[in-house]
Each structure stands twice: as C-alpha cells, then as structure tokens.
XYZ file of C-alpha atoms in Angstrom:
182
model
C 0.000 0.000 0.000
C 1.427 3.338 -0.866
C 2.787 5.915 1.707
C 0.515 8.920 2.215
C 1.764 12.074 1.202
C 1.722 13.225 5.202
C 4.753 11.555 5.946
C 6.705 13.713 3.569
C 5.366 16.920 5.938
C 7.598 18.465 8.372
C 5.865 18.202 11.220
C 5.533 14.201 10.254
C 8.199 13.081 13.443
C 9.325 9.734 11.759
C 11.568 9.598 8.952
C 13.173 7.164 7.143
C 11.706 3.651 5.682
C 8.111 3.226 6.098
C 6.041 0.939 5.802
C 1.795 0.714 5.741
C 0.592 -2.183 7.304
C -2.219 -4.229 5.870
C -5.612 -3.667 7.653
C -6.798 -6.497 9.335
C -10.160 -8.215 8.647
C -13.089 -6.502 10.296
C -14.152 -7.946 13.403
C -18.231 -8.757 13.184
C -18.249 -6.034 16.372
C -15.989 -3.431 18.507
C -14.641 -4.953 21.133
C -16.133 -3.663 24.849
C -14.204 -0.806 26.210
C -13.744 -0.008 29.679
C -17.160 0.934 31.196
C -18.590 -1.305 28.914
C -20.437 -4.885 29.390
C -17.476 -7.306 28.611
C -15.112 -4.657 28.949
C -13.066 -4.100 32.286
C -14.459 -1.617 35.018
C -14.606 2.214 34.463
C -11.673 3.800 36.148
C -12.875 7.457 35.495
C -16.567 6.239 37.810
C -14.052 4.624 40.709
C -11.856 7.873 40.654
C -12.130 10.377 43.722
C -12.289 14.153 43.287
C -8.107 14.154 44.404
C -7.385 12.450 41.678
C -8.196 15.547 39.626
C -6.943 19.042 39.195
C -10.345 20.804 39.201
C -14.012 19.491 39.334
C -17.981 20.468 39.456
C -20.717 19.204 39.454
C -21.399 18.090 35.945
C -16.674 17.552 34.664
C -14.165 16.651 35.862
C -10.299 17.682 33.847
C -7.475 15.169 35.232
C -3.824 15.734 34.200
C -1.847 12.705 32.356
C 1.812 12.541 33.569
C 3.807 15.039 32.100
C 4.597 14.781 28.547
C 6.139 16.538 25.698
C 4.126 19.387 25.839
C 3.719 21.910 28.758
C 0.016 20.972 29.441
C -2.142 18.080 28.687
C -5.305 17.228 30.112
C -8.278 15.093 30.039
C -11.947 16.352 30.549
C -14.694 14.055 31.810
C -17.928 13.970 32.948
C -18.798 13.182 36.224
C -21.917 10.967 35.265
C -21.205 7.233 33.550
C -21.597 9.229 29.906
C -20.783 8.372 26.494
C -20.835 11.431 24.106
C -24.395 10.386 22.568
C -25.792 10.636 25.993
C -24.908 13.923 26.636
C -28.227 15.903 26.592
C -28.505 19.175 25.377
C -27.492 21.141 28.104
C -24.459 18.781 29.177
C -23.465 19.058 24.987
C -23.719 23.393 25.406
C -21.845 22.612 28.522
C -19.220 21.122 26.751
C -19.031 23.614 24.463
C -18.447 26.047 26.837
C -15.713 23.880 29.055
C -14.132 23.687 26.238
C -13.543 27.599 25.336
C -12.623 27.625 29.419
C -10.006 25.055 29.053
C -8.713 26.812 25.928
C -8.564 29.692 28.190
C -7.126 28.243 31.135
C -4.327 26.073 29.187
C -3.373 29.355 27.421
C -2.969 31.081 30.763
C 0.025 29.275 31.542
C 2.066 31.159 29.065
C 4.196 30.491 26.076
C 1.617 28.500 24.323
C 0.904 28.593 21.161
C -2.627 26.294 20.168
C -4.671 24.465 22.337
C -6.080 20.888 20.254
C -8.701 19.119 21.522
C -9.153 15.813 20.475
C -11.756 13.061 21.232
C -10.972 9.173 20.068
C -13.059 7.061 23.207
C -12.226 3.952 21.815
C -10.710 3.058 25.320
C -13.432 3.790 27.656
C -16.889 4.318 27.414
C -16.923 7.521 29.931
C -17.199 10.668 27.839
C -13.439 12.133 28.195
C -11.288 14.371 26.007
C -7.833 15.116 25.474
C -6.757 18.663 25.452
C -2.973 19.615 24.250
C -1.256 23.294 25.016
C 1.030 23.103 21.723
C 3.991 25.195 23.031
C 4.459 28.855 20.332
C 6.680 28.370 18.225
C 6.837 24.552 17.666
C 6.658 24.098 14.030
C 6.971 20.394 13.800
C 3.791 20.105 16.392
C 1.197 21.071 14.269
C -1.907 19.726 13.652
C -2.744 15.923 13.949
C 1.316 14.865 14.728
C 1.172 16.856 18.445
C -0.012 13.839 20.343
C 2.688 11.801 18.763
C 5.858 14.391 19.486
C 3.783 14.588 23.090
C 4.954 11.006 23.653
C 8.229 11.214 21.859
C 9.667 14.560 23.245
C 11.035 14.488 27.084
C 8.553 15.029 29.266
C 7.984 18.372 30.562
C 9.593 18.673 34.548
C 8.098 17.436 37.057
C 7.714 20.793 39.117
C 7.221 22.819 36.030
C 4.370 20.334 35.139
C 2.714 20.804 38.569
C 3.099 24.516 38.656
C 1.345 24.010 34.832
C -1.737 22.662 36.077
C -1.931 24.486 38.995
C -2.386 27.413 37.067
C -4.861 25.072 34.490
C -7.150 24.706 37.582
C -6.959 28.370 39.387
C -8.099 29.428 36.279
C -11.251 26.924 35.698
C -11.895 27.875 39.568
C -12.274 31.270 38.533
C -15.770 30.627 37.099
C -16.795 27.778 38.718
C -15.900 24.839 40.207
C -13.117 23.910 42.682
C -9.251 23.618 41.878
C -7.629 20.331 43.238
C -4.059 20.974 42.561
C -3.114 24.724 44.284
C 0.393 26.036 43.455
C-alpha cells in the first residue's frame, strides 16, 4: 500500500523507511471498552475528586503525567456518559468547558494552540484530550502533536505541577473547585 503524502510533511516526526501495514479483517463487532459490558471496570466512575486538578458538578479535567508538551489534560464527565448521551445542556456545557479550558491552558504562558481531540475507543466515559502546543513549535502542528507529546522528554516534574496548577486556578475562577493549588 502506498505511503501517504503526510509523511513527507515536516511536522511528520518519523523519517526514514516506512512501511503501511495491511488492515486487518473486520471484526463482526468493537470490542467492549472499559465501562462497557465485557469490557473491564470504568476507572474514570471509581476515581475520587483528588485524583483531579479541578471538578464540578457536571466535569471533571485530570492531568496525564507530564509529557512533551507543557500541558495536557483530560476532561470528563462526572456521570457514567458516552458522548451520545450527553443531553442538550451537558453538549452546550461542553461547548463552553471547552472555550474555558482553551482559556485556562493558554494562561500558563508560552503557548501557542490548544487541540482538543476526542478518540473514546478506550473507555466508554465521555473524556477528552486537550494539548497546550507550546508557540513556536513548528513540527507540532496539527494531527502529529499527540505523537511528538509522547516522543519529546517530558515536561519537569515541578514545572508540570506549577502548569496545572495554574490550568485549575483558572477553571476555579468561574466555577468549580481547583484540586491541585500552586
């Protein structure tokens, strides 16, 4: 199968020989995610408030451990949701968390693009990634940031803390309560 024309991009992070794989088969179904009958149990649903940087009553945002880029978060809901059970004020409300994590991730300085990005093929609780692209970063553009997130040395440890510390004063601002305090 031929090479799509992506991997000639700059901001592509893999160079050299390349090869596509064959796709398998389909499988008749998905197989269960977390959450899910079959699947194993929803961490997100067994996961206390402290596990979190900020929460309210309807999300929950939880930082990953740090990574290649100075901020990256997940939000969730609180309620055992997938994103076709949101209801119509939950889906405005996610709109507008959203624009406030946009907000908040930018408030940290020196960043460039916030991407949000929603796969779920994991778990069945509604969660999304959010990504605070650092300004300047060329190669990080686009769909290739989550992959230089994992390839790039993770962000320090105290510089990561102080990162979402600032993530959650700022969500707290509105609403809400911040977990993680500087």
């Amino acid at each position: 199968m031929p090479l799509p024309d992506f991997v000639k991009w700059s901001i592509f992070p893999f160079e050299g020989e390349l090869r596509v794989r064959r796709p398998k088969p389909l499988y008749p179904t998905d197989r269960p995610r977390s959450g899910e009958p079959g699947g194993g149990p929803c961490h997100a649903c067994a996961a206390t408030d402290d596990e979190y940087i900020w929460a309210d009553q309807h999300w929950r945002v939880s930082a990953t451990k740090p990574s290649g880029v100075p901020v990256q978060v997940f939000l969730e809901t609180r309620e055992h949701l997938d994103m076709d059970d949101l209801d119509d004020e939950l889906a405005g409300g996610l709109g507008r968390m959203i624009v406030r994590l946009d907000r908040a991730i930018q408030a940290v300085g020196g960043i460039g693009r916030v991407h949000v990005a929603r796969w779920g093929d994991g778990g069945s609780h509604f969660h999304m990634w959010l990504y605070g692209r650092p300004r300047g970063a060329g190669q990080m553009l686009g769909f290739c940031l989550p992959m230089w997130a994992q390839i790039l040395p993770p962000t320090p440890e105290d510089v990561w803390q102080a990162n979402m510390a600032v993530v959650a004063a700022e969500l707290a601002k509105v609403s809400g309560t911040a977990i993680v305090r500087p």
